[in-house]
Amino acid sequence: MPWAEQKHIPFCLVLTGTGTDVGKTVTTAALLASLLDHQDKAMAVKIVQTGIAEGSAGKTAASDSYHYRMAGAGAAFPTAQTLHSYPLAASPHLAARLVGQKLSCQELASEIRTFVSAHSDYDVLLFETAGGLHVPLNEHEDWLTLLPLLGFPVLLCAANCLGSINHTLLSLDALERSACKVLGLVLNQTHLCQDENERSILSDNIASLRQRLPHLPLSTLPYCDCEQRFQKLSQALIPLRELIVRSKTPKQATSLIERDRASLWHPYSSAEASAPLSAVRTAYANRLILEDGRELIDGMSSWWCAVHGYRHPHLERAISRQLAQLPHVMFGGLTHAGAIGLAERLKSHLPKQLNRVFLADSGSVAVEVALKMALQYQYGLGEKQRRRFLAPLGGYHGDTMGAMSVCDPVNGMHQLFSDCLAKQIFMPRPTCRFDQPFDPQSLEPAKSLLAQRGEEIAAVILEPIVQGAGGMWFYHPDYLKGLAELCQQAGTLLIFDEIATGFGHTGKFMALEWAGVTPDILCLGKALTGGSMTLAATLCTDTVAQGICAHGQVFMHGPTFMANPLACACAHASLDLLETGAWQKQVHDIEQVMRSELAVCATLPSVADVRVLGDIGVVQTKSPVDCSALSRYCIANGVWIRPFNNLVYLMPPYISPLEDIATLCRTIFQALLTTGTGI
Ligand SMILES: *Cc1c(COP(=O)(O)O)cnc(C)c1O
């Protein structure tokens, strides 16, 4: 939608402080006066007022909105508003609790967004917080929880006094860590200067902060207690006002989506025809927040990755700590504790034969590494004719050339490249369902192919238990047992691609545990870092490693970002969370809810099959669904899923509240019913 057709959005600014009594209200009122002076339609809003009973805010001089009103005297429209007020002059969490209420950041954010929409005729809305950044709003949340949800730029107010430099820098650090864009800093002189010494401290504060923060606009407000002080002080804020006036005019006449369409590729997208696209501003737990403020329940874990949800504080802290220590260093000839510890830790969760770890930067690369390991191993053994891979139909292993060559050759999009890809050998997908008794017949194709062409085959590669992007198909664990034996007899290696299934999705930590089979080579990725960084791993047995390195050979792969320390730190943090074991009950409960809530989809004539395993819930339709229509319906109903082909599926973060899981399932049912997809 072009910008001009969109509803006008006021410029919103949050005014916060380094503590209480640092002159926030004076600054807000003076800035308001300055904006009104400039003929801007502006209002100041106190988000939470304490020390004032409900309803009397604005009428008494003790309330901040009273001052806003003074600053706006003469305006032909309201210039002051208080959203919440409580009688006790205390921190909001306590003041609210004493009258039996509880503030919630999520509710405050949506209340503020509604307020902004209702005041779209204003040019500027100023929102003042209460106290400093870590002042609690409830037992778990503070202003730093709320501000990223709003996404408004922030003006930091500090008192000019002894300690200002320290308080200001600490507050700016905290704002930065919470991804808040700081528009500027205002230093207030909150009392009359006593003597020459104090004067020199105050002027040094200003000079020092200017030096430390050369790029941050800094305004100073002198002490003033005369009548009309807001009008007087407003003069000092003219540069700040100019900054706001400049920021409020959109630099681009086009929306983010239009700019995206003009420049970017998306996964499996056309540069010509535009599929539906939404811009995400932030996310938390199992919620995505769009640029326009809408909030969606996430059913995708961002393609299997974000198993702990978004912006988990433990992962965020691990990344910031590592960022401060060593974000990256080359892995050739150098090493670091993060990678070493991660290799040891991954091994501790896997069959002990998988002893050597290659840390790559994405799943496809981990698959390339696995294929090259198998080829180099066979080469080392003198088995130079073993140049091919055997893979089941319906597999998916990534989008690079080697990985594509072992993906489903018909179903996947890779048939386009079939003339350029290495020719591999394919067999039917494991036919025996996960939830039915094992049928040994399902192993026959593997048996006969290995008997006929075993000599050509370096390795068999497949996704254990769940074929993901190739069809969300769950097959019987005994298939893997039988296949492992056949491989052994044929002298071919067995590669498990656990990139999608690893780290709990199937209800076991690794899907291979269902079968109790140890492959020769194992690929991990996706949820390895809990979804905040890209990292993958390929593990192999000592036998494979020795074969590769026979005759003085080296393993021929080494990506630039191999074992990236930030990604390793994030993987450690994710393993910390998984090792608490909480995921087991979470995945189990999600599975139960999906089983009962998705079952009804099977009654739709368009639906061919409904299946659930761990946190993977699949509704397979008889013919391809209208993915765009389905996505649009779901977004309009507050849900994020991304169906493909004839598969509408869920893979929600483990931390999702169960009522959200139920909502996801019900929305899928309604979406299939309403969009009339399928036959
Ligand atoms: C996603 C996926 C890959 C590819 O991983 P990328 O990080 O996207 O390169 C490989 N194998 C499986 C089973 C996958 O699900």
XYZ file of C-alpha atoms in Angstrom, residues 129-482:
354
model
C 7.595 7.019 31.721
C 7.766 6.970 35.526
C 11.216 6.869 37.125
C 14.285 5.157 35.649
C 14.503 2.328 33.131
C 14.518 -0.584 35.553
C 11.590 0.729 37.595
C 9.255 -2.288 37.789
C 5.830 -2.281 36.142
C 5.017 -5.653 37.672
C 6.962 -8.463 39.361
C 8.771 -9.456 36.131
C 8.676 -6.499 33.789
C 10.013 -2.951 33.739
C 10.190 -0.037 31.291
C 12.931 -1.831 29.394
C 10.436 -4.618 28.701
C 7.834 -2.173 27.398
C 9.984 0.142 25.268
C 11.066 -2.441 22.643
C 7.424 -3.505 22.289
C 6.507 0.066 21.396
C 9.469 0.629 19.087
C 9.308 4.424 19.524
C 12.530 6.455 19.681
C 13.568 7.532 23.164
C 14.712 10.807 24.676
C 16.798 10.281 27.788
C 16.602 12.896 30.546
C 19.287 13.225 33.207
C 19.779 15.647 36.068
C 22.963 17.652 35.764
C 24.619 16.916 39.106
C 27.348 14.828 40.672
C 27.026 11.307 39.168
C 25.351 12.376 35.910
C 28.022 10.934 33.638
C 27.808 7.499 35.214
C 24.000 7.372 35.336
C 23.678 8.639 31.791
C 26.144 6.163 30.288
C 24.626 3.231 32.175
C 21.123 4.160 31.023
C 22.276 4.556 27.422
C 23.910 1.115 27.568
C 20.706 -0.410 28.867
C 18.640 1.289 26.162
C 21.035 0.101 23.503
C 20.864 -3.478 24.755
C 17.085 -3.285 24.540
C 17.319 -2.146 20.922
C 15.856 1.286 21.707
C 16.787 4.033 19.297
C 17.922 7.033 21.365
C 16.989 10.318 19.714
C 18.866 12.541 22.138
C 19.864 13.427 25.661
C 18.617 16.306 27.813
C 20.624 17.444 30.838
C 18.521 19.338 33.353
C 19.827 21.644 35.959
C 17.342 20.817 38.688
C 18.382 23.419 41.280
C 20.258 26.714 41.603
C 24.018 26.386 41.542
C 25.487 26.776 45.039
C 29.054 27.817 44.322
C 31.951 27.947 41.905
C 32.921 24.288 42.551
C 29.508 23.047 41.671
C 29.422 25.236 38.596
C 32.618 23.626 37.342
C 31.214 20.111 37.959
C 28.059 20.922 36.010
C 29.846 22.391 33.034
C 32.318 19.508 33.005
C 29.399 17.027 32.957
C 28.152 18.629 29.766
C 31.599 18.742 28.176
C 32.452 15.156 29.172
C 29.189 13.730 27.877
C 29.617 15.615 24.597
C 33.068 14.085 24.297
C 31.945 10.558 25.151
C 28.856 10.751 22.936
C 29.884 12.820 19.928
C 26.986 11.614 17.769
C 24.179 11.987 20.292
C 22.269 15.297 20.172
C 22.541 16.832 23.653
C 20.404 19.701 24.954
C 20.735 21.396 28.308
C 17.977 23.010 30.325
C 18.955 25.746 32.787
C 17.356 26.034 36.200
C 14.127 27.992 36.043
C 11.267 28.353 38.499
C 9.512 31.407 37.186
C 5.969 31.388 35.904
C 5.751 30.476 32.243
C 8.874 28.415 32.757
C 7.921 25.819 30.165
C 7.588 28.484 27.502
C 10.970 29.892 28.552
C 12.705 26.533 28.648
C 11.185 25.565 25.315
C 13.686 27.891 23.632
C 16.517 25.621 24.774
C 14.842 22.667 23.070
C 14.519 24.169 19.603
C 17.350 22.019 18.157
C 15.627 18.927 19.578
C 12.316 20.050 18.104
C 13.983 20.491 14.722
C 15.220 16.927 14.988
C 11.679 15.704 15.647
C 10.238 17.774 12.813
C 12.814 16.259 10.479
C 12.206 12.694 11.716
C 8.436 12.926 11.494
C 8.410 13.549 7.750
C 8.880 10.150 6.194
C 12.168 10.115 4.308
C 10.750 7.669 1.802
C 7.387 8.060 0.224
C 7.173 4.270 -0.005
C 6.439 1.604 2.558
C 8.935 -0.963 3.804
C 7.183 -3.635 1.763
C 7.523 -1.640 -1.445
C 11.185 -0.981 -0.762
C 11.678 -4.670 -0.051
C 10.016 -5.603 -3.321
C 12.255 -3.228 -5.225
C 15.500 -4.743 -3.934
C 15.318 -8.111 -2.221
C 14.934 -11.787 -2.875
C 12.989 -13.923 -0.401
C 13.180 -17.707 -0.051
C 11.762 -19.358 -3.166
C 10.309 -16.086 -4.414
C 9.707 -14.355 -7.699
C 11.076 -10.901 -8.390
C 8.023 -10.344 -10.584
C 4.942 -11.699 -8.865
C 4.702 -10.569 -5.268
C 3.554 -13.038 -2.646
C 2.145 -11.662 0.631
C 4.865 -10.156 2.818
C 4.777 -8.716 6.335
C 7.448 -6.611 8.036
C 8.349 -7.724 11.563
C 9.577 -5.093 14.010
C 10.281 -7.218 17.020
C 9.331 -10.480 18.646
C 9.221 -12.008 22.096
C 8.426 -15.486 23.421
C 6.035 -17.009 20.833
C 4.863 -13.660 19.468
C 5.864 -11.701 16.381
C 5.147 -7.976 16.333
C 4.635 -6.429 12.927
C 5.648 -2.913 11.921
C 2.042 -1.780 12.179
C 1.859 -3.042 15.767
C -0.170 -6.197 15.103
C 0.882 -9.188 17.139
C 0.934 -12.732 15.735
C 1.137 -16.100 17.504
C 4.099 -17.894 15.939
C 3.433 -21.423 14.735
C 6.707 -21.872 12.835
C 9.635 -21.341 15.255
C 11.146 -19.586 12.242
C 11.591 -22.870 10.354
C 12.330 -25.213 13.302
C 14.900 -22.897 14.951
C 13.418 -20.673 17.649
C 12.527 -23.491 20.036
C 12.840 -21.254 23.132
C 10.864 -18.483 21.454
C 12.240 -15.093 20.468
C 14.601 -12.874 22.425
C 14.994 -15.334 25.267
C 16.928 -13.389 27.927
C 19.381 -16.250 28.523
C 20.319 -16.360 24.827
C 20.448 -12.555 24.600
C 22.806 -12.325 27.554
C 25.063 -15.040 26.155
C 25.324 -13.215 22.825
C 26.051 -9.836 24.471
C 28.708 -11.352 26.701
C 30.378 -13.021 23.738
C 30.067 -9.847 21.682
C 32.013 -8.013 24.342
C 34.663 -10.739 24.420
C 35.228 -12.045 20.885
C 32.559 -11.876 18.173
C 34.616 -13.703 15.573
C 38.053 -15.009 14.784
C 39.256 -17.241 11.948
C 39.348 -20.959 12.824
C 42.343 -21.812 10.663
C 45.264 -22.203 13.055
C 43.302 -20.592 15.905
C 40.753 -21.971 18.336
C 38.583 -20.756 21.230
C 36.943 -22.139 24.347
C 33.419 -21.710 22.936
C 33.975 -24.113 20.032
C 35.894 -26.643 22.118
C 33.224 -26.686 24.824
C 30.453 -26.923 22.258
C 32.016 -29.928 20.516
C 32.395 -31.680 23.881
C 28.883 -30.800 24.874
C 27.280 -31.985 21.630
C 29.174 -35.264 21.914
C 27.864 -35.757 25.458
C 24.312 -35.803 24.052
C 25.038 -38.172 21.152
C 26.139 -41.783 20.653
C 29.773 -41.933 21.778
C 31.048 -43.180 18.409
C 30.326 -39.729 16.919
C 33.580 -38.296 18.119
C 34.724 -35.556 15.721
C 32.870 -32.316 15.084
C 32.955 -29.921 12.120
C 31.253 -26.597 12.915
C 29.827 -24.982 9.779
C 27.667 -21.930 9.266
C 24.467 -23.361 7.814
C 22.612 -26.607 7.351
C 23.288 -26.888 3.636
C 26.993 -26.488 4.293
C 26.826 -29.171 6.999
C 25.313 -31.481 4.366
C 28.029 -30.610 1.816
C 30.569 -31.392 4.524
C 28.898 -34.742 5.250
C 28.884 -35.705 1.557
C 32.520 -34.704 1.149
C 33.446 -36.629 4.283
C 31.838 -39.768 2.836
C 33.597 -39.335 -0.532
C 36.979 -38.646 1.052
C 36.527 -41.635 3.379
C 35.826 -44.002 0.496
C 38.706 -42.504 -1.453
C 41.010 -43.077 1.517
C 39.959 -46.712 1.551
C 40.796 -47.046 -2.118
C 37.094 -47.381 -2.977
C 37.361 -44.775 -5.708
C 34.357 -46.077 -7.633
C 32.032 -45.187 -4.735
C 31.051 -41.704 -5.991
C 27.277 -41.802 -5.592
C 24.746 -41.366 -2.823
C 21.570 -43.299 -2.233
C 18.661 -41.269 -0.862
C 14.929 -41.825 -0.406
C 12.457 -39.805 -2.440
C 10.805 -37.049 -0.442
C 14.036 -35.999 1.250
C 15.227 -32.452 1.764
C 18.836 -31.572 2.572
C 19.359 -27.958 1.554
C 19.793 -25.743 -1.482
C 23.485 -25.902 -2.381
C 24.508 -28.034 -5.382
C 25.642 -31.108 -3.453
C 22.722 -30.986 -1.045
C 20.267 -30.465 -3.918
C 21.591 -33.546 -5.667
C 20.293 -35.735 -2.803
C 16.973 -33.897 -2.358
C 13.832 -35.387 -3.864
C 14.536 -35.103 -7.599
C 10.930 -34.644 -8.704
C 9.082 -33.043 -5.864
C 11.711 -30.504 -4.952
C 12.322 -27.415 -7.035
C 15.637 -28.919 -7.959
C 14.536 -30.684 -11.099
C 15.414 -27.418 -12.846
C 19.036 -28.181 -12.178
C 18.930 -31.879 -12.811
C 21.324 -31.680 -15.784
C 23.959 -29.914 -13.702
C 23.692 -31.962 -10.530
C 25.657 -35.057 -9.629
C 23.522 -38.081 -10.559
C 22.472 -39.844 -7.399
C 20.441 -42.994 -6.808
C 16.948 -42.758 -5.374
C 14.594 -45.223 -3.723
C 10.948 -44.890 -2.634
C 10.382 -43.027 0.612
C 10.010 -45.224 3.721
C 6.398 -46.270 3.334
C 5.712 -47.569 6.809
C 3.990 -44.970 8.980
C 5.456 -44.024 12.341
C 2.202 -44.879 14.100
C 1.629 -48.305 12.531
C 3.284 -51.703 13.012
C 6.520 -52.030 11.090
C 6.332 -53.596 7.659
C 9.682 -55.215 6.695
C 8.607 -54.944 3.046
C 9.354 -51.215 3.242
C 13.078 -52.077 3.301
C 12.982 -54.074 0.070
C 13.896 -51.200 -2.284
C 16.963 -50.331 -0.189
C 17.921 -53.969 -0.026
C 17.775 -54.536 -3.772
C 19.477 -51.245 -4.706
C 22.333 -51.865 -2.299
C 22.648 -55.404 -3.632
C 22.718 -54.249 -7.264
C 24.620 -50.979 -7.078
C 26.215 -51.046 -3.599
C 29.695 -50.871 -5.094
C 28.971 -47.406 -6.536
C 27.478 -46.003 -3.354
C 29.601 -43.955 -0.948
C 26.789 -43.377 1.538
C 23.063 -43.434 2.143
C 21.707 -40.084 3.313
C 18.312 -39.468 4.884
C 16.424 -37.553 7.558
C 15.721 -39.881 10.487
C 12.016 -40.411 11.432
C 10.691 -37.165 9.924
C 11.125 -36.104 6.325
C 10.706 -32.348 6.733
C 10.514 -29.890 3.855
C 10.124 -32.816 1.422
C 6.674 -33.703 2.764
C 6.476 -33.658 6.585
C 6.296 -37.442 6.551
C 6.795 -39.537 9.737
C 8.054 -43.094 9.213
C 8.773 -46.115 11.379
C 11.979 -46.249 13.488
C 12.579 -49.913 12.554
C 13.224 -48.775 8.996
C 16.399 -47.072 10.250
C 17.493 -50.203 12.123
C 17.141 -52.325 9.008
